[in-house]
PDB file of N, CA and C in Angstrom:
ATOM      1  N   MET A   1      96.855  86.688 114.323  1.00  0.00           N
ATOM      2  CA  MET A   1      96.905  87.419 115.574  1.00  0.00           C
ATOM      3  C   MET A   1      96.114  88.716 115.424  1.00  0.00           C
ATOM      4  N   SER A   2      95.380  89.087 116.417  1.00  0.00           N
ATOM      5  CA  SER A   2      94.563  90.291 116.406  1.00  0.00           C
ATOM      6  C   SER A   2      95.427  91.543 116.465  1.00  0.00           C
ATOM      7  N   SER A   3      94.989  92.579 115.751  1.00  0.00           N
ATOM      8  CA  SER A   3      95.706  93.860 115.784  1.00  0.00           C
ATOM      9  C   SER A   3      95.667  94.487 117.165  1.00  0.00           C
ATOM     10  N   GLU A   4      94.666  94.123 117.959  1.00  0.00           N
ATOM     11  CA  GLU A   4      94.571  94.675 119.311  1.00  0.00           C
ATOM     12  C   GLU A   4      95.799  94.323 120.141  1.00  0.00           C
ATOM     13  N   ASN A   5      96.429  93.207 119.840  1.00  0.00           N
ATOM     14  CA  ASN A   5      97.607  92.782 120.588  1.00  0.00           C
ATOM     15  C   ASN A   5      98.800  93.692 120.350  1.00  0.00           C
ATOM     16  N   HIS A   6      98.775  94.468 119.275  1.00  0.00           N
ATOM     17  CA  HIS A   6      99.878  95.359 118.940  1.00  0.00           C
ATOM     18  C   HIS A   6      99.701  96.751 119.536  1.00  0.00           C
ATOM     19  N   LEU A   7      98.578  97.015 120.163  1.00  0.00           N
ATOM     20  CA  LEU A   7      98.304  98.351 120.699  1.00  0.00           C
ATOM     21  C   LEU A   7      99.058  98.585 122.000  1.00  0.00           C
ATOM     22  N   ARG A   8      99.479  99.817 122.192  1.00  0.00           N
ATOM     23  CA  ARG A   8     100.084 100.197 123.472  1.00  0.00           C
ATOM     24  C   ARG A   8      99.039 100.064 124.570  1.00  0.00           C
ATOM     25  N   ALA A   9      99.484  99.856 125.772  1.00  0.00           N
ATOM     26  CA  ALA A   9      98.584  99.638 126.908  1.00  0.00           C
ATOM     27  C   ALA A   9      97.619 100.800 127.115  1.00  0.00           C
ATOM     28  N   ASP A  10      98.059 102.041 126.910  1.00  0.00           N
ATOM     29  CA  ASP A  10      97.170 103.183 127.146  1.00  0.00           C
ATOM     30  C   ASP A  10      96.130 103.357 126.044  1.00  0.00           C
ATOM     31  N   MET A  11      96.292 102.682 124.910  1.00  0.00           N
ATOM     32  CA  MET A  11      95.321 102.773 123.822  1.00  0.00           C
ATOM     33  C   MET A  11      94.291 101.652 123.877  1.00  0.00           C
ATOM     34  N   GLN A  12      94.624 100.543 124.515  1.00  0.00           N
ATOM     35  CA  GLN A  12      93.746  99.372 124.514  1.00  0.00           C
ATOM     36  C   GLN A  12      92.356  99.645 125.089  1.00  0.00           C
ATOM     37  N   PRO A  13      92.223 100.312 126.253  1.00  0.00           N
ATOM     38  CA  PRO A  13      90.866 100.536 126.775  1.00  0.00           C
ATOM     39  C   PRO A  13      90.019 101.432 125.874  1.00  0.00           C
ATOM     40  N   ILE A  14      90.645 102.383 125.222  1.00  0.00           N
ATOM     41  CA  ILE A  14      89.917 103.293 124.337  1.00  0.00           C
ATOM     42  C   ILE A  14      89.409 102.537 123.117  1.00  0.00           C
ATOM     43  N   VAL A  15      90.285 101.758 122.514  1.00  0.00           N
ATOM     44  CA  VAL A  15      89.891 100.977 121.343  1.00  0.00           C
ATOM     45  C   VAL A  15      88.836  99.948 121.736  1.00  0.00           C
ATOM     46  N   GLN A  16      88.989  99.308 122.881  1.00  0.00           N
ATOM     47  CA  GLN A  16      88.003  98.326 123.338  1.00  0.00           C
ATOM     48  C   GLN A  16      86.639  98.977 123.549  1.00  0.00           C
ATOM     49  N   ALA A  17      86.609 100.175 124.105  1.00  0.00           N
ATOM     50  CA  ALA A  17      85.339 100.881 124.312  1.00  0.00           C
ATOM     51  C   ALA A  17      84.670 101.187 122.973  1.00  0.00           C
ATOM     52  N   LEU A  18      85.442 101.584 121.983  1.00  0.00           N
ATOM     53  CA  LEU A  18      84.886 101.852 120.655  1.00  0.00           C
ATOM     54  C   LEU A  18      84.350 100.571 120.028  1.00  0.00           C
ATOM     55  N   ILE A  19      85.050  99.471 120.221  1.00  0.00           N
ATOM     56  CA  ILE A  19      84.595  98.184 119.693  1.00  0.00           C
ATOM     57  C   ILE A  19      83.286  97.779 120.361  1.00  0.00           C
ATOM     58  N   GLU A  20      83.207  97.932 121.669  1.00  0.00           N
ATOM     59  CA  GLU A  20      81.990  97.561 122.395  1.00  0.00           C
ATOM     60  C   GLU A  20      80.817  98.444 121.993  1.00  0.00           C
ATOM     61  N   GLU A  21      81.092  99.718 121.716  1.00  0.00           N
ATOM     62  CA  GLU A  21      80.035 100.631 121.278  1.00  0.00           C
ATOM     63  C   GLU A  21      79.535 100.223 119.897  1.00  0.00           C
ATOM     64  N   GLY A  22      80.448  99.711 119.072  1.00  0.00           N
ATOM     65  CA  GLY A  22      80.072  99.123 117.801  1.00  0.00           C
ATOM     66  C   GLY A  22      79.562 100.075 116.748  1.00  0.00           C
ATOM     67  N   ARG A  23      80.010 101.303 116.759  1.00  0.00           N
ATOM     68  CA  ARG A  23      79.576 102.227 115.712  1.00  0.00           C
ATOM     69  C   ARG A  23      80.798 102.860 115.066  1.00  0.00           C
ATOM     70  N   ASP A  24      80.584 103.396 113.880  1.00  0.00           N
ATOM     71  CA  ASP A  24      81.683 104.032 113.171  1.00  0.00           C
ATOM     72  C   ASP A  24      82.095 105.309 113.887  1.00  0.00           C
ATOM     73  N   VAL A  25      83.346 105.687 113.727  1.00  0.00           N
ATOM     74  CA  VAL A  25      83.871 106.896 114.357  1.00  0.00           C
ATOM     75  C   VAL A  25      84.554 107.756 113.306  1.00  0.00           C
ATOM     76  N   THR A  26      84.646 109.031 113.602  1.00  0.00           N
ATOM     77  CA  THR A  26      85.363 109.941 112.719  1.00  0.00           C
ATOM     78  C   THR A  26      86.797 110.092 113.217  1.00  0.00           C
ATOM     79  N   MET A  27      87.652 110.583 112.359  1.00  0.00           N
ATOM     80  CA  MET A  27      89.036 110.847 112.765  1.00  0.00           C
ATOM     81  C   MET A  27      89.050 111.872 113.898  1.00  0.00           C
ATOM     82  N   GLY A  28      88.142 112.843 113.863  1.00  0.00           N
ATOM     83  CA  GLY A  28      88.059 113.848 114.922  1.00  0.00           C
ATOM     84  C   GLY A  28      87.715 113.228 116.266  1.00  0.00           C
ATOM     85  N   GLN A  29      86.753 112.304 116.280  1.00  0.00           N
ATOM     86  CA  GLN A  29      86.388 111.625 117.522  1.00  0.00           C
ATOM     87  C   GLN A  29      87.554 110.801 118.041  1.00  0.00           C
ATOM     88  N   LEU A  30      88.226 110.118 117.144  1.00  0.00           N
ATOM     89  CA  LEU A  30      89.374 109.306 117.535  1.00  0.00           C
ATOM     90  C   LEU A  30      90.471 110.188 118.118  1.00  0.00           C
ATOM     91  N   ASP A  31      90.698 111.320 117.497  1.00  0.00           N
ATOM     92  CA  ASP A  31      91.710 112.264 117.976  1.00  0.00           C
ATOM     93  C   ASP A  31      91.379 112.755 119.386  1.00  0.00           C
ATOM     94  N   GLN A  32      90.097 112.990 119.661  1.00  0.00           N
ATOM     95  CA  GLN A  32      89.681 113.459 120.992  1.00  0.00           C
ATOM     96  C   GLN A  32      89.833 112.370 122.048  1.00  0.00           C
ATOM     97  N   LEU A  33      89.627 111.125 121.672  1.00  0.00           N
ATOM     98  CA  LEU A  33      89.656 110.024 122.632  1.00  0.00           C
ATOM     99  C   LEU A  33      91.057 109.535 122.970  1.00  0.00           C
ATOM    100  N   LEU A  34      91.963 109.629 122.018  1.00  0.00           N
ATOM    101  CA  LEU A  34      93.311 109.109 122.245  1.00  0.00           C
ATOM    102  C   LEU A  34      94.132 110.067 123.092  1.00  0.00           C
ATOM    103  N   PRO A  35      95.088 109.540 123.827  1.00  0.00           N
ATOM    104  CA  PRO A  35      95.956 110.398 124.645  1.00  0.00           C
ATOM    105  C   PRO A  35      96.634 111.456 123.781  1.00  0.00           C
ATOM    106  N   LYS A  36      96.823 112.618 124.350  1.00  0.00           N
ATOM    107  CA  LYS A  36      97.405 113.736 123.613  1.00  0.00           C
ATOM    108  C   LYS A  36      98.917 113.572 123.497  1.00  0.00           C
ATOM    109  N   ARG A  37      99.323 112.906 122.469  1.00  0.00           N
ATOM    110  CA  ARG A  37     100.742 112.770 122.144  1.00  0.00           C
ATOM    111  C   ARG A  37     100.841 112.380 120.682  1.00  0.00           C
ATOM    112  N   GLU A  38     102.016 112.440 120.156  1.00  0.00           N
ATOM    113  CA  GLU A  38     102.207 112.071 118.759  1.00  0.00           C
ATOM    114  C   GLU A  38     102.197 110.554 118.618  1.00  0.00           C
ATOM    115  N   PHE A  39     101.582 110.081 117.568  1.00  0.00           N
ATOM    116  CA  PHE A  39     101.540 108.657 117.270  1.00  0.00           C
ATOM    117  C   PHE A  39     102.307 108.402 115.990  1.00  0.00           C
ATOM    118  N   SER A  40     102.988 107.291 115.953  1.00  0.00           N
ATOM    119  CA  SER A  40     103.672 106.911 114.715  1.00  0.00           C
ATOM    120  C   SER A  40     102.628 106.415 113.717  1.00  0.00           C
ATOM    121  N   SER A  41     103.012 106.380 112.461  1.00  0.00           N
ATOM    122  CA  SER A  41     102.082 105.883 111.450  1.00  0.00           C
ATOM    123  C   SER A  41     101.732 104.421 111.720  1.00  0.00           C
ATOM    124  N   THR A  42     102.661 103.656 112.263  1.00  0.00           N
ATOM    125  CA  THR A  42     102.396 102.256 112.603  1.00  0.00           C
ATOM    126  C   THR A  42     101.354 102.151 113.706  1.00  0.00           C
ATOM    127  N   GLU A  43     101.437 103.015 114.720  1.00  0.00           N
ATOM    128  CA  GLU A  43     100.452 102.992 115.809  1.00  0.00           C
ATOM    129  C   GLU A  43      99.062 103.343 115.290  1.00  0.00           C
ATOM    130  N   ILE A  44      98.974 104.338 114.418  1.00  0.00           N
ATOM    131  CA  ILE A  44      97.683 104.717 113.834  1.00  0.00           C
ATOM    132  C   ILE A  44      97.134 103.559 113.002  1.00  0.00           C
ATOM    133  N   GLU A  45      97.973 102.927 112.216  1.00  0.00           N
ATOM    134  CA  GLU A  45      97.545 101.776 111.419  1.00  0.00           C
ATOM    135  C   GLU A  45      97.060 100.637 112.310  1.00  0.00           C
ATOM    136  N   ASP A  46      97.723 100.399 113.438  1.00  0.00           N
ATOM    137  CA  ASP A  46      97.298  99.350 114.371  1.00  0.00           C
ATOM    138  C   ASP A  46      95.922  99.654 114.954  1.00  0.00           C
ATOM    139  N   ILE A  47      95.683 100.909 115.306  1.00  0.00           N
ATOM    140  CA  ILE A  47      94.375 101.310 115.837  1.00  0.00           C
ATOM    141  C   ILE A  47      93.303 101.084 114.783  1.00  0.00           C
ATOM    142  N   MET A  48      93.556 101.565 113.577  1.00  0.00           N
ATOM    143  CA  MET A  48      92.576 101.431 112.503  1.00  0.00           C
ATOM    144  C   MET A  48      92.324  99.961 112.159  1.00  0.00           C
ATOM    145  N   ALA A  49      93.370  99.140 112.172  1.00  0.00           N
ATOM    146  CA  ALA A  49      93.211  97.713 111.878  1.00  0.00           C
ATOM    147  C   ALA A  49      92.384  97.020 112.956  1.00  0.00           C
ATOM    148  N   ALA A  50      92.640  97.350 114.218  1.00  0.00           N
ATOM    149  CA  ALA A  50      91.888  96.734 115.318  1.00  0.00           C
ATOM    150  C   ALA A  50      90.408  97.079 115.210  1.00  0.00           C
ATOM    151  N   LEU A  51      90.102  98.326 114.893  1.00  0.00           N
ATOM    152  CA  LEU A  51      88.705  98.726 114.740  1.00  0.00           C
ATOM    153  C   LEU A  51      88.084  98.055 113.518  1.00  0.00           C
ATOM    154  N   SER A  52      88.816  98.030 112.424  1.00  0.00           N
ATOM    155  CA  SER A  52      88.318  97.420 111.193  1.00  0.00           C
ATOM    156  C   SER A  52      88.009  95.939 111.373  1.00  0.00           C
ATOM    157  N   GLU A  53      88.832  95.233 112.132  1.00  0.00           N
ATOM    158  CA  GLU A  53      88.606  93.805 112.387  1.00  0.00           C
ATOM    159  C   GLU A  53      87.262  93.554 113.057  1.00  0.00           C
ATOM    160  N   HIS A  54      86.742  94.580 113.703  1.00  0.00           N
ATOM    161  CA  HIS A  54      85.455  94.456 114.396  1.00  0.00           C
ATOM    162  C   HIS A  54      84.341  95.183 113.651  1.00  0.00           C
ATOM    163  N   GLY A  55      84.588  95.509 112.379  1.00  0.00           N
ATOM    164  CA  GLY A  55      83.556  96.110 111.540  1.00  0.00           C
ATOM    165  C   GLY A  55      83.307  97.579 111.796  1.00  0.00           C
ATOM    166  N   ILE A  56      84.251  98.252 112.422  1.00  0.00           N
ATOM    167  CA  ILE A  56      84.088  99.669 112.721  1.00  0.00           C
ATOM    168  C   ILE A  56      84.908 100.475 111.722  1.00  0.00           C
ATOM    169  N   SER A  57      84.222 101.364 111.014  1.00  0.00           N
ATOM    170  CA  SER A  57      84.882 102.206 110.023  1.00  0.00           C
ATOM    171  C   SER A  57      85.296 103.524 110.644  1.00  0.00           C
ATOM    172  N   ILE A  58      86.384 104.065 110.127  1.00  0.00           N
ATOM    173  CA  ILE A  58      86.827 105.396 110.534  1.00  0.00           C
ATOM    174  C   ILE A  58      86.636 106.298 109.329  1.00  0.00           C
ATOM    175  N   THR A  59      85.856 107.351 109.520  1.00  0.00           N
ATOM    176  CA  THR A  59      85.559 108.283 108.438  1.00  0.00           C
ATOM    177  C   THR A  59      86.227 109.621 108.703  1.00  0.00           C
ATOM    178  N   GLU A  60      86.278 110.445 107.677  1.00  0.00           N
ATOM    179  CA  GLU A  60      86.891 111.771 107.814  1.00  0.00           C
ATOM    180  C   GLU A  60      86.051 112.639 108.647  1.00  0.00           C
TER     181      GLU A  60
END
């Protein structure tokens, strides 16, 4: 099962846009794009896994 299926509804369009763009992102860029709220470590891992499945790396 794809990690994208585990994402909250408000995160799915953001992650999908990053996947379609197809380039690596920094943690800072990801922080700016995601809704301003606290994320659990599981939610962050799900985001990173979904991006990784599509060959997108997250750098510092």
